[in-house]
Coordinates of C-alpha atoms in Angstrom, one line a residue:
M1 CA 23.5 14.8 -1.8
V2 CA 23.1 11.3 -3.0
Q3 CA 23.6 11.0 -6.7
E4 CA 21.8 8.5 -9.0
N5 CA 24.1 5.7 -10.0
K6 CA 24.5 4.2 -13.5
V7 CA 26.2 0.9 -12.5
Q8 CA 24.2 -1.3 -10.1
L9 CA 25.4 -4.0 -7.8
E10 CA 23.8 -7.4 -7.4
S11 CA 21.1 -7.3 -4.8
R12 CA 17.4 -8.1 -4.4
V13 CA 14.9 -5.3 -4.1
I14 CA 11.7 -6.6 -2.7
V15 CA 8.6 -4.5 -2.1
I16 CA 6.1 -5.9 0.5
T17 CA 2.6 -4.6 -0.2
S18 CA -1.1 -5.2 0.2
G19 CA -4.3 -4.0 -1.4
K20 CA -6.0 -3.5 2.0
G21 CA -4.7 -2.0 5.1
G22 CA -4.6 -3.9 8.4
V23 CA -3.6 -7.2 7.0
G24 CA -0.2 -7.3 8.8
K25 CA 2.0 -6.0 6.0
T26 CA 4.4 -4.1 8.3
T27 CA 4.6 -7.0 10.7
A28 CA 5.7 -9.1 7.8
V29 CA 8.4 -6.6 6.8
A30 CA 9.8 -6.6 10.3
N31 CA 9.8 -10.3 10.8
I32 CA 11.0 -11.3 7.3
G33 CA 13.7 -8.6 7.4
I34 CA 15.1 -9.8 10.7
S35 CA 14.9 -13.4 9.6
V36 CA 16.9 -12.8 6.4
A37 CA 19.5 -10.8 8.4
R38 CA 19.8 -13.8 10.8
L39 CA 20.7 -15.9 7.8
G40 CA 23.8 -13.7 7.4
Y41 CA 22.7 -11.2 4.7
R42 CA 23.0 -7.5 4.8
V43 CA 19.5 -6.2 4.9
A44 CA 18.1 -2.6 4.6
L45 CA 14.4 -1.9 5.3
I46 CA 12.9 1.2 3.8
D47 CA 9.7 2.5 5.5
A48 CA 7.9 4.0 2.5
D49 CA 4.6 3.9 4.2
I50 CA 4.8 7.6 4.9
G51 CA 1.3 8.3 6.0
L52 CA 1.2 5.5 8.6
R53 CA 4.9 5.1 9.5
N54 CA 5.1 2.2 12.0
L55 CA 8.1 0.0 11.1
D56 CA 10.4 1.8 13.5
L57 CA 7.9 0.9 16.3
L58 CA 7.8 -2.7 15.4
L59 CA 11.6 -2.9 15.5
G60 CA 11.9 -0.9 18.7
L61 CA 13.9 1.8 16.9
E62 CA 11.5 4.8 17.3
N63 CA 13.8 6.7 19.7
R64 CA 16.8 6.5 17.4
V65 CA 15.4 8.3 14.3
L66 CA 17.6 11.4 13.9
Y67 CA 17.7 11.8 10.1
T68 CA 15.5 10.4 7.4
A69 CA 15.6 9.9 3.7
M70 CA 14.3 13.4 3.1
E71 CA 17.4 14.9 4.7
V72 CA 19.6 12.6 2.6
L73 CA 17.9 13.6 -0.7
D74 CA 18.1 17.3 0.4
G75 CA 21.8 17.0 1.0
K76 CA 21.5 17.7 4.7
C77 CA 23.1 14.4 5.8
R78 CA 24.8 11.3 4.4
L79 CA 22.9 8.1 3.8
D80 CA 24.9 6.2 6.4
Q81 CA 23.8 8.9 9.0
A82 CA 20.1 8.2 8.3
L83 CA 20.4 4.5 8.4
I84 CA 19.5 3.1 11.9
R85 CA 21.4 -0.1 12.6
D86 CA 19.6 -2.7 14.8
K87 CA 21.6 -3.3 18.0
R88 CA 20.6 -7.0 17.9
W89 CA 21.7 -7.6 14.3
K90 CA 24.3 -5.3 13.0
N91 CA 23.7 -6.4 9.4
L92 CA 20.1 -5.0 9.6
A93 CA 19.4 -1.3 9.0
L94 CA 16.2 0.8 8.8
L95 CA 15.8 3.9 6.6
P96 CA 12.7 5.9 7.5
I97 CA 11.5 8.1 4.6
S98 CA 10.1 10.9 6.8
K99 CA 9.5 11.9 10.4
N100 CA 6.2 13.6 9.7
R101 CA 2.9 12.5 8.4
Q102 CA 3.0 14.3 5.1
R103 CA 2.4 11.9 2.2
Y104 CA 4.1 11.5 -1.1
N105 CA 7.1 13.6 -0.3
V106 CA 9.5 11.1 -2.0
D107 CA 8.9 10.7 -5.7
R108 CA 9.8 7.8 -8.0
Q109 CA 13.2 9.2 -8.8
G110 CA 14.0 9.9 -5.2
I111 CA 13.3 6.3 -4.0
T112 CA 15.2 4.9 -6.9
I113 CA 18.2 7.0 -5.9
L114 CA 17.9 5.8 -2.4
V115 CA 17.8 2.1 -3.4
N116 CA 20.7 2.6 -5.8
S117 CA 22.8 4.1 -3.0
L118 CA 21.9 1.2 -0.7
Q119 CA 23.1 -1.2 -3.3
E120 CA 26.4 0.7 -3.5
L121 CA 26.8 0.3 0.2
G122 CA 26.6 -3.5 -0.3
Y123 CA 23.2 -4.4 1.0
Q124 CA 22.1 -7.7 -0.4
Y125 CA 18.4 -7.4 0.4
I126 CA 16.5 -4.1 0.2
V127 CA 13.0 -4.5 1.5
I128 CA 10.5 -1.7 1.0
D129 CA 7.4 -1.4 3.2
C130 CA 4.9 -0.1 0.7
P131 CA 1.7 1.9 1.5
A132 CA -1.4 -0.1 1.3
G133 CA -3.7 0.7 -1.6
I134 CA -3.0 1.7 -5.2
D135 CA -2.5 5.5 -5.1
I136 CA 0.6 7.5 -5.9
G137 CA 2.4 6.3 -2.7
F138 CA 2.1 2.7 -3.9
I139 CA 3.4 3.6 -7.4
N140 CA 6.4 5.5 -6.0
A141 CA 7.3 2.7 -3.6
I142 CA 7.3 -0.2 -6.2
T143 CA 9.3 1.7 -8.7
P144 CA 12.8 0.4 -7.8
A145 CA 11.7 -3.1 -7.0
N146 CA 12.3 -6.3 -9.0
E147 CA 10.3 -8.6 -6.7
A148 CA 7.2 -8.3 -4.6
I149 CA 5.4 -10.0 -1.8
V150 CA 1.7 -9.4 -1.6
V151 CA 0.3 -9.8 1.9
T152 CA -3.4 -10.7 2.4
T153 CA -5.7 -12.4 4.8
P154 CA -8.2 -15.1 3.9
E155 CA -11.1 -12.6 3.6
I156 CA -12.8 -12.0 0.3
T157 CA -12.4 -8.2 0.4
A158 CA -8.6 -8.4 1.2
I159 CA -8.2 -11.0 -1.6
R160 CA -10.0 -8.9 -4.1
D161 CA -7.7 -5.9 -3.3
A162 CA -4.6 -8.2 -3.4
D163 CA -5.6 -9.4 -6.9
R164 CA -5.8 -5.8 -8.1
V165 CA -2.4 -5.0 -6.6
T166 CA -0.9 -8.1 -8.3
G167 CA -2.2 -6.8 -11.6
L168 CA -0.7 -3.4 -11.0
L169 CA 2.7 -4.9 -10.1
E170 CA 2.8 -6.9 -13.3
A171 CA 1.7 -3.8 -15.3
N172 CA 4.8 -2.1 -13.8
N173 CA 7.1 -5.0 -15.0
I174 CA 7.3 -6.7 -11.6
F175 CA 6.6 -10.3 -12.5
N176 CA 8.4 -12.1 -9.6
V177 CA 5.4 -11.8 -7.2
K178 CA 4.8 -14.1 -4.2
L179 CA 1.8 -14.5 -1.8
L180 CA 2.1 -14.3 2.0
L181 CA -1.2 -15.3 3.6
N182 CA -1.5 -13.9 7.1
R183 CA -3.8 -14.6 10.0
V184 CA -4.8 -18.1 9.0
R185 CA -7.2 -19.8 11.4
L186 CA -7.1 -23.5 10.7
E187 CA -10.1 -24.3 12.9
I188 CA -12.3 -22.0 10.8
I189 CA -11.0 -23.3 7.5
Q190 CA -11.7 -26.9 8.7
R191 CA -15.3 -25.9 9.3
N192 CA -15.4 -24.4 5.7
D193 CA -16.4 -21.1 7.2
I194 CA -13.5 -19.3 5.5
I195 CA -11.5 -19.6 2.3
S196 CA -8.7 -22.1 2.4
V197 CA -5.0 -21.4 1.7
D198 CA -5.2 -23.4 -1.6
D199 CA -8.3 -21.5 -2.7
V200 CA -6.6 -18.1 -2.0
Q201 CA -3.6 -19.1 -4.0
E202 CA -5.7 -20.3 -6.9
M203 CA -7.8 -17.1 -6.9
L204 CA -4.7 -14.9 -7.0
G205 CA -2.6 -17.2 -9.3
I206 CA 0.8 -16.4 -7.7
P207 CA 3.2 -18.7 -5.8
L208 CA 2.7 -19.1 -2.1
L209 CA 5.6 -17.9 0.0
G210 CA 4.1 -18.8 3.3
A211 CA 1.0 -19.0 5.5
V212 CA 1.1 -17.4 8.9
P213 CA -1.3 -18.6 11.6
E214 CA -3.4 -16.1 13.6
D215 CA -1.4 -15.2 16.7
S216 CA -2.4 -13.0 19.7
N217 CA 1.4 -12.6 20.5
V218 CA 1.6 -10.1 17.6
I219 CA 0.1 -7.3 19.8
V220 CA 2.5 -8.1 22.6
A221 CA 5.5 -8.2 20.2
T222 CA 4.4 -4.9 18.6
N223 CA 4.1 -3.1 22.0
R224 CA 7.5 -4.3 23.1
G225 CA 9.2 -3.5 19.8
E226 CA 10.4 -7.1 19.6
P227 CA 9.4 -9.0 16.4
L228 CA 8.0 -12.5 16.8
V229 CA 11.1 -14.2 15.4
L230 CA 13.2 -12.8 18.2
R231 CA 11.0 -14.1 21.1
K232 CA 12.7 -16.6 23.3
K233 CA 9.7 -18.9 23.0
I234 CA 8.9 -18.7 19.3
T235 CA 5.4 -19.3 18.2
L236 CA 4.0 -21.0 15.1
S237 CA 3.6 -17.6 13.4
G238 CA 7.2 -16.7 14.1
I239 CA 8.3 -20.0 12.7
A240 CA 6.2 -19.3 9.6
F241 CA 7.9 -15.9 9.1
E242 CA 11.3 -17.6 9.4
N243 CA 10.3 -20.3 6.9
A244 CA 9.1 -17.5 4.5
A245 CA 12.5 -15.8 4.7
R246 CA 14.3 -19.1 3.9
T247 CA 12.0 -19.8 1.0
L248 CA 13.0 -16.5 -0.6
G249 CA 16.4 -18.1 -1.3
P250 CA 19.9 -16.7 -1.4
A251 CA 20.6 -13.2 -2.6
E252 CA 23.3 -14.3 -5.1
D253 CA 20.7 -16.2 -7.1
R254 CA 19.0 -13.1 -8.4
G255 CA 20.3 -9.7 -9.4
T256 CA 18.6 -6.4 -10.0
R257 CA 17.5 -5.1 -13.3
R258 CA 19.9 -2.4 -14.6
R259 CA 18.6 1.1 -14.7
A260 CA 20.2 4.2 -16.3

């Protein structure tokens, strides 16, 4: 069984979350995760969205899930056995929390243990795909994080939910929070029929990590298990995800908070 560690290694633990479902959060996790791995860092992605587990599908790894974090915590397998390494980028690994649809079966202590163990394995970026909303699954997923990316679309309902999530992150001592605005349609913004990027950033009051244009290729990429950033003919949205990964900055610039 994985034991909780007292001494932590330098790494960045980033939770990617949203107040509202369907804004492209998991797509952001897959594309940013691969983009950071392509920069040469060791990246571990944790799919903590237990009720709607889809990260393995977006990465094309759904047929390789043998063990999950639940077996690791129960002492039925080692962490390295549960990690699914991407064949395209060996420095990228996925850790599914569970195979089933049962929710909230990993508590705050459990996910902290998993993150600590990934740090010991030398992963420089640990990116957590957080359940949308603000229930117990959200609280559990954000527990080990020291940074957050809030994903929203330029819709007033999504922005309102993102604002509430931002407040909860700060209430849980996560102050390094950035905004990723997804599905931006410039032609509608220019007609003043939708909220602009600057207006969204001003409403939420957090730094902008990137703005990703609306892209019909997302559906094709999802069905093929091939993230946008890996397409031979990369689109503007893929470029936006790559730029967001570069904007995050190098892993050695920030360490994790120490936890007992």
